[in-house]
Amino acid sequence: MNQQTIDRIRKFSEDRDWDQFHTPANLAKSISIEANELLECFQWSDTEYDVSRVREELADVLVYCRNMLDRLELDEDEIINAKMDQNEAKYPVEKARGRADKYDKL
């Protein structure tokens, strides 16, 4: 996410004095709620969905994730790369390529 977008998200919350409500628990709940609204876009069909609605719900998830990163003073690149390191160890290419099995079933 570029800095201009991050600043815009931060300003939106600051201008409305909403940071007081952005506890980690509230943000986690909001991420889950918005992720479920995203899932609802695909409730009745895996192939027929409204891309504009998907964009809106995905944006909501990302905004709440950005707020969570700020609240917990986490760096998105750092935590994503740490998780990718774990995933690469759990799912080596030679075992996981083309398979959807969980790591303990490879």
Coordinates of N, CA and C in Angstrom, one line a residue:
M1 N 0.9 -1.2 0.0 CA 0.0 0.0 0.0 C 0.9 1.2 0.0
N2 N 0.6 2.2 -0.9 CA 1.5 3.3 -0.9 C 1.2 4.3 0.2
Q3 N 2.2 5.2 0.5 CA 2.1 6.0 1.7 C 0.9 7.0 1.6
Q4 N 0.6 7.5 0.4 CA -0.5 8.4 0.3 C -1.8 7.7 0.7
T5 N -2.0 6.5 0.4 CA -3.2 5.7 0.8 C -3.2 5.5 2.3
I6 N -2.1 5.1 2.8 CA -2.0 4.9 4.3 C -2.3 6.2 5.0
D7 N -1.8 7.3 4.5 CA -2.1 8.6 5.2 C -3.5 9.0 5.1
R8 N -4.1 8.7 3.9 CA -5.6 8.9 3.8 C -6.4 8.1 4.7
I9 N -6.1 6.9 4.9 CA -6.8 6.0 5.9 C -6.6 6.6 7.3
R10 N -5.4 6.9 7.7 CA -5.2 7.5 9.0 C -5.9 8.8 9.2
K11 N -5.9 9.7 8.2 CA -6.6 11.0 8.3 C -8.1 10.8 8.5
F12 N -8.7 9.8 7.8 CA -10.1 9.5 7.8 C -10.5 9.2 9.3
S13 N -9.7 8.3 9.9 CA -10.0 8.0 11.3 C -9.8 9.1 12.3
E14 N -8.7 9.8 12.1 CA -8.3 11.0 13.0 C -9.4 12.1 12.9
D15 N -9.8 12.4 11.7 CA -10.8 13.5 11.5 C -12.1 13.2 12.2
R16 N -12.4 11.9 12.4 CA -13.7 11.5 13.0 C -13.5 11.1 14.4
D17 N -12.3 11.2 14.9 CA -11.9 10.7 16.3 C -12.3 9.3 16.6
W18 N -12.1 8.4 15.6 CA -12.5 7.0 15.7 C -11.3 6.2 16.2
D19 N -10.1 6.7 16.3 CA -9.0 5.8 16.8 C -9.3 5.3 18.2
Q20 N -10.1 6.0 18.9 CA -10.4 5.6 20.3 C -11.2 4.2 20.3
F21 N -11.8 3.9 19.2 CA -12.6 2.7 19.1 C -11.7 1.6 18.4
H22 N -10.5 1.9 18.0 CA -9.7 0.9 17.2 C -8.8 0.1 18.2
T23 N -9.5 -0.6 19.1 CA -8.7 -1.5 19.9 C -8.4 -2.8 19.0
P24 N -7.4 -3.5 19.4 CA -7.1 -4.7 18.6 C -8.3 -5.6 18.5
A25 N -9.0 -5.8 19.6 CA -10.2 -6.7 19.6 C -11.3 -6.2 18.6
N26 N -11.6 -4.9 18.7 CA -12.6 -4.3 17.8 C -12.1 -4.4 16.4
L27 N -10.9 -4.2 16.1 CA -10.4 -4.2 14.7 C -10.4 -5.7 14.2
A28 N -10.1 -6.6 15.1 CA -10.1 -8.0 14.6 C -11.6 -8.4 14.3
K29 N -12.5 -8.0 15.1 CA -13.9 -8.3 14.9 C -14.3 -7.6 13.5
S30 N -13.9 -6.4 13.3 CA -14.3 -5.7 12.1 C -13.7 -6.4 10.9
I31 N -12.5 -6.8 11.0 CA -11.8 -7.5 9.8 C -12.7 -8.8 9.5
S32 N -13.0 -9.5 10.6 CA -13.8 -10.8 10.4 C -15.2 -10.5 9.8
I33 N -15.8 -9.4 10.3 CA -17.2 -9.1 9.7 C -17.1 -8.7 8.3
E34 N -16.1 -7.9 7.9 CA -15.9 -7.4 6.5 C -15.5 -8.6 5.6
A35 N -14.7 -9.5 6.2 CA -14.3 -10.7 5.4 C -15.5 -11.6 5.1
N36 N -16.4 -11.6 6.0 CA -17.6 -12.4 5.8 C -18.5 -11.7 4.8
E37 N -18.5 -10.4 4.8 CA -19.3 -9.7 3.8 C -18.7 -9.9 2.4
L38 N -17.4 -10.0 2.3 CA -16.7 -10.4 1.1 C -17.1 -11.8 0.6
L39 N -17.1 -12.7 1.6 CA -17.5 -14.1 1.3 C -18.9 -14.1 0.8
E40 N -19.8 -13.3 1.3 CA -21.2 -13.3 0.9 C -21.3 -13.0 -0.6
C41 N -20.3 -12.3 -1.2 CA -20.4 -12.0 -2.6 C -20.4 -13.3 -3.4
F42 N -19.9 -14.3 -2.9 CA -19.7 -15.6 -3.6 C -20.7 -16.7 -3.0
Q43 N -21.6 -16.3 -2.2 CA -22.5 -17.2 -1.5 C -23.2 -18.2 -2.4
W44 N -23.7 -17.8 -3.5 CA -24.5 -18.7 -4.4 C -23.8 -19.1 -5.7
S45 N -22.7 -18.5 -5.9 CA -22.0 -18.9 -7.2 C -20.5 -18.6 -7.0
D46 N -19.7 -19.5 -7.5 CA -18.2 -19.3 -7.5 C -17.8 -18.5 -8.7
T47 N -18.7 -18.4 -9.7 CA -18.3 -17.8 -11.0 C -19.1 -16.5 -11.3
E48 N -20.3 -16.3 -10.7 CA -21.1 -15.2 -11.0 C -21.1 -14.3 -9.8
Y49 N -20.5 -13.1 -9.8 CA -20.4 -12.2 -8.7 C -20.2 -10.8 -9.2
D50 N -20.5 -9.9 -8.4 CA -20.5 -8.4 -8.7 C -19.1 -7.9 -8.3
V51 N -18.2 -7.7 -9.3 CA -16.9 -7.3 -9.1 C -16.8 -5.9 -8.3
S52 N -17.8 -5.0 -8.5 CA -17.8 -3.8 -7.8 C -18.0 -4.0 -6.3
R53 N -18.9 -4.9 -6.0 CA -19.2 -5.2 -4.6 C -18.0 -5.9 -4.0
V54 N -17.3 -6.8 -4.7 CA -16.1 -7.5 -4.2 C -15.1 -6.4 -3.9
R55 N -14.9 -5.5 -4.8 CA -13.9 -4.4 -4.6 C -14.2 -3.6 -3.3
E56 N -15.4 -3.3 -3.1 CA -15.8 -2.5 -1.9 C -15.6 -3.3 -0.6
E57 N -16.0 -4.6 -0.6 CA -15.8 -5.4 0.6 C -14.3 -5.7 0.9
L58 N -13.5 -6.0 -0.2 CA -12.1 -6.2 -0.1 C -11.4 -4.9 0.5
A59 N -11.8 -3.8 0.0 CA -11.3 -2.5 0.5 C -11.5 -2.3 2.0
D60 N -12.8 -2.7 2.4 CA -13.1 -2.6 3.8 C -12.1 -3.5 4.7
V61 N -11.9 -4.7 4.2 CA -11.0 -5.6 4.9 C -9.6 -5.0 5.0
L62 N -9.1 -4.5 3.9 CA -7.8 -3.9 3.8 C -7.6 -2.7 4.7
V63 N -8.7 -1.8 4.7 CA -8.6 -0.6 5.6 C -8.5 -1.1 7.1
Y64 N -9.4 -2.0 7.5 CA -9.3 -2.5 8.9 C -8.0 -3.1 9.2
C65 N -7.4 -3.9 8.2 CA -6.1 -4.5 8.4 C -5.0 -3.4 8.6
R66 N -5.1 -2.3 7.8 CA -4.2 -1.2 7.9 C -4.3 -0.6 9.3
N67 N -5.5 -0.4 9.8 CA -5.8 0.2 11.1 C -5.2 -0.8 12.2
M68 N -5.3 -2.1 12.0 CA -4.7 -3.0 13.0 C -3.2 -2.9 13.0
L69 N -2.6 -2.8 11.8 CA -1.1 -2.7 11.7 C -0.7 -1.4 12.5
D70 N -1.4 -0.3 12.3 CA -1.1 0.9 13.0 C -1.2 0.7 14.5
R71 N -2.4 0.2 15.0 CA -2.6 0.0 16.4 C -1.6 -0.8 17.1
L72 N -1.1 -1.9 16.4 CA -0.1 -2.8 17.0 C 1.3 -2.4 16.6
E73 N 1.5 -1.3 15.9 CA 2.8 -0.8 15.4 C 3.6 -1.9 14.7
L74 N 2.9 -2.6 13.8 CA 3.5 -3.6 13.0 C 3.8 -3.1 11.6
D75 N 4.8 -3.7 11.0 CA 5.2 -3.4 9.6 C 4.7 -4.5 8.7
E76 N 3.8 -4.1 7.7 CA 3.2 -5.1 6.9 C 4.2 -6.0 6.1
D77 N 5.3 -5.3 5.6 CA 6.2 -6.1 4.8 C 7.0 -7.1 5.7
E78 N 7.3 -6.7 6.9 CA 8.0 -7.6 7.9 C 7.1 -8.8 8.3
I79 N 5.9 -8.5 8.6 CA 5.0 -9.7 9.0 C 4.7 -10.6 7.9
I80 N 4.5 -10.0 6.7 CA 4.1 -10.8 5.5 C 5.3 -11.7 5.1
N81 N 6.5 -11.1 5.1 CA 7.7 -11.9 4.8 C 8.0 -13.0 5.8
A82 N 7.8 -12.7 7.1 CA 8.0 -13.7 8.1 C 7.1 -14.9 7.9
K83 N 5.8 -14.5 7.6 CA 4.8 -15.6 7.3 C 5.2 -16.4 6.0
M84 N 5.6 -15.7 5.0 CA 6.0 -16.3 3.8 C 7.2 -17.3 4.0
D85 N 8.1 -16.9 4.9 CA 9.2 -17.8 5.3 C 8.7 -19.1 5.9
Q86 N 7.7 -19.0 6.8 CA 7.1 -20.1 7.4 C 6.3 -21.0 6.4
N87 N 5.6 -20.3 5.5 CA 4.8 -21.1 4.5 C 5.8 -21.8 3.5
E88 N 6.9 -21.2 3.1 CA 7.8 -21.8 2.2 C 8.4 -23.1 2.9
A89 N 8.7 -23.0 4.2 CA 9.2 -24.2 4.9 C 8.2 -25.3 5.0
K90 N 6.9 -24.9 5.2 CA 5.8 -25.9 5.4 C 5.4 -26.5 4.1
Y91 N 5.5 -25.7 3.0 CA 5.0 -26.2 1.7 C 6.1 -26.1 0.7
P92 N 7.1 -27.0 0.8 CA 8.2 -27.0 -0.2 C 7.7 -27.3 -1.6
V93 N 8.2 -26.6 -2.6 CA 7.7 -26.7 -4.0 C 7.7 -28.2 -4.4
E94 N 8.7 -28.9 -4.1 CA 8.8 -30.3 -4.6 C 7.7 -31.2 -4.0
K95 N 7.1 -30.8 -2.9 CA 6.0 -31.6 -2.3 C 4.6 -31.0 -2.6
A96 N 4.6 -29.7 -2.7 CA 3.3 -29.0 -2.7 C 2.8 -28.6 -4.1
R97 N 3.7 -28.6 -5.0 CA 3.3 -28.0 -6.4 C 2.1 -28.8 -6.9
G98 N 1.0 -28.0 -7.3 CA -0.2 -28.6 -7.9 C -1.1 -29.3 -6.9
R99 N -0.8 -29.2 -5.6 CA -1.6 -29.9 -4.6 C -2.2 -29.0 -3.6
A100 N -3.4 -29.2 -3.1 CA -4.1 -28.4 -2.2 C -4.1 -29.0 -0.8
D101 N -3.3 -30.0 -0.6 CA -3.2 -30.7 0.7 C -2.6 -29.8 1.8
K102 N -3.0 -29.9 3.0 CA -2.4 -29.2 4.1 C -1.0 -29.8 4.3
Y103 N -0.1 -28.9 4.9 CA 1.3 -29.3 5.0 C 1.5 -30.6 5.7
D104 N 0.7 -31.0 6.7 CA 0.9 -32.3 7.4 C 0.4 -33.5 6.6
K105 N -0.1 -33.2 5.4 CA -0.6 -34.3 4.5 C 0.3 -34.5 3.3
L106 N 1.3 -33.7 3.2 CA 2.2 -33.7 2.0 C 3.2 -34.9 2.1

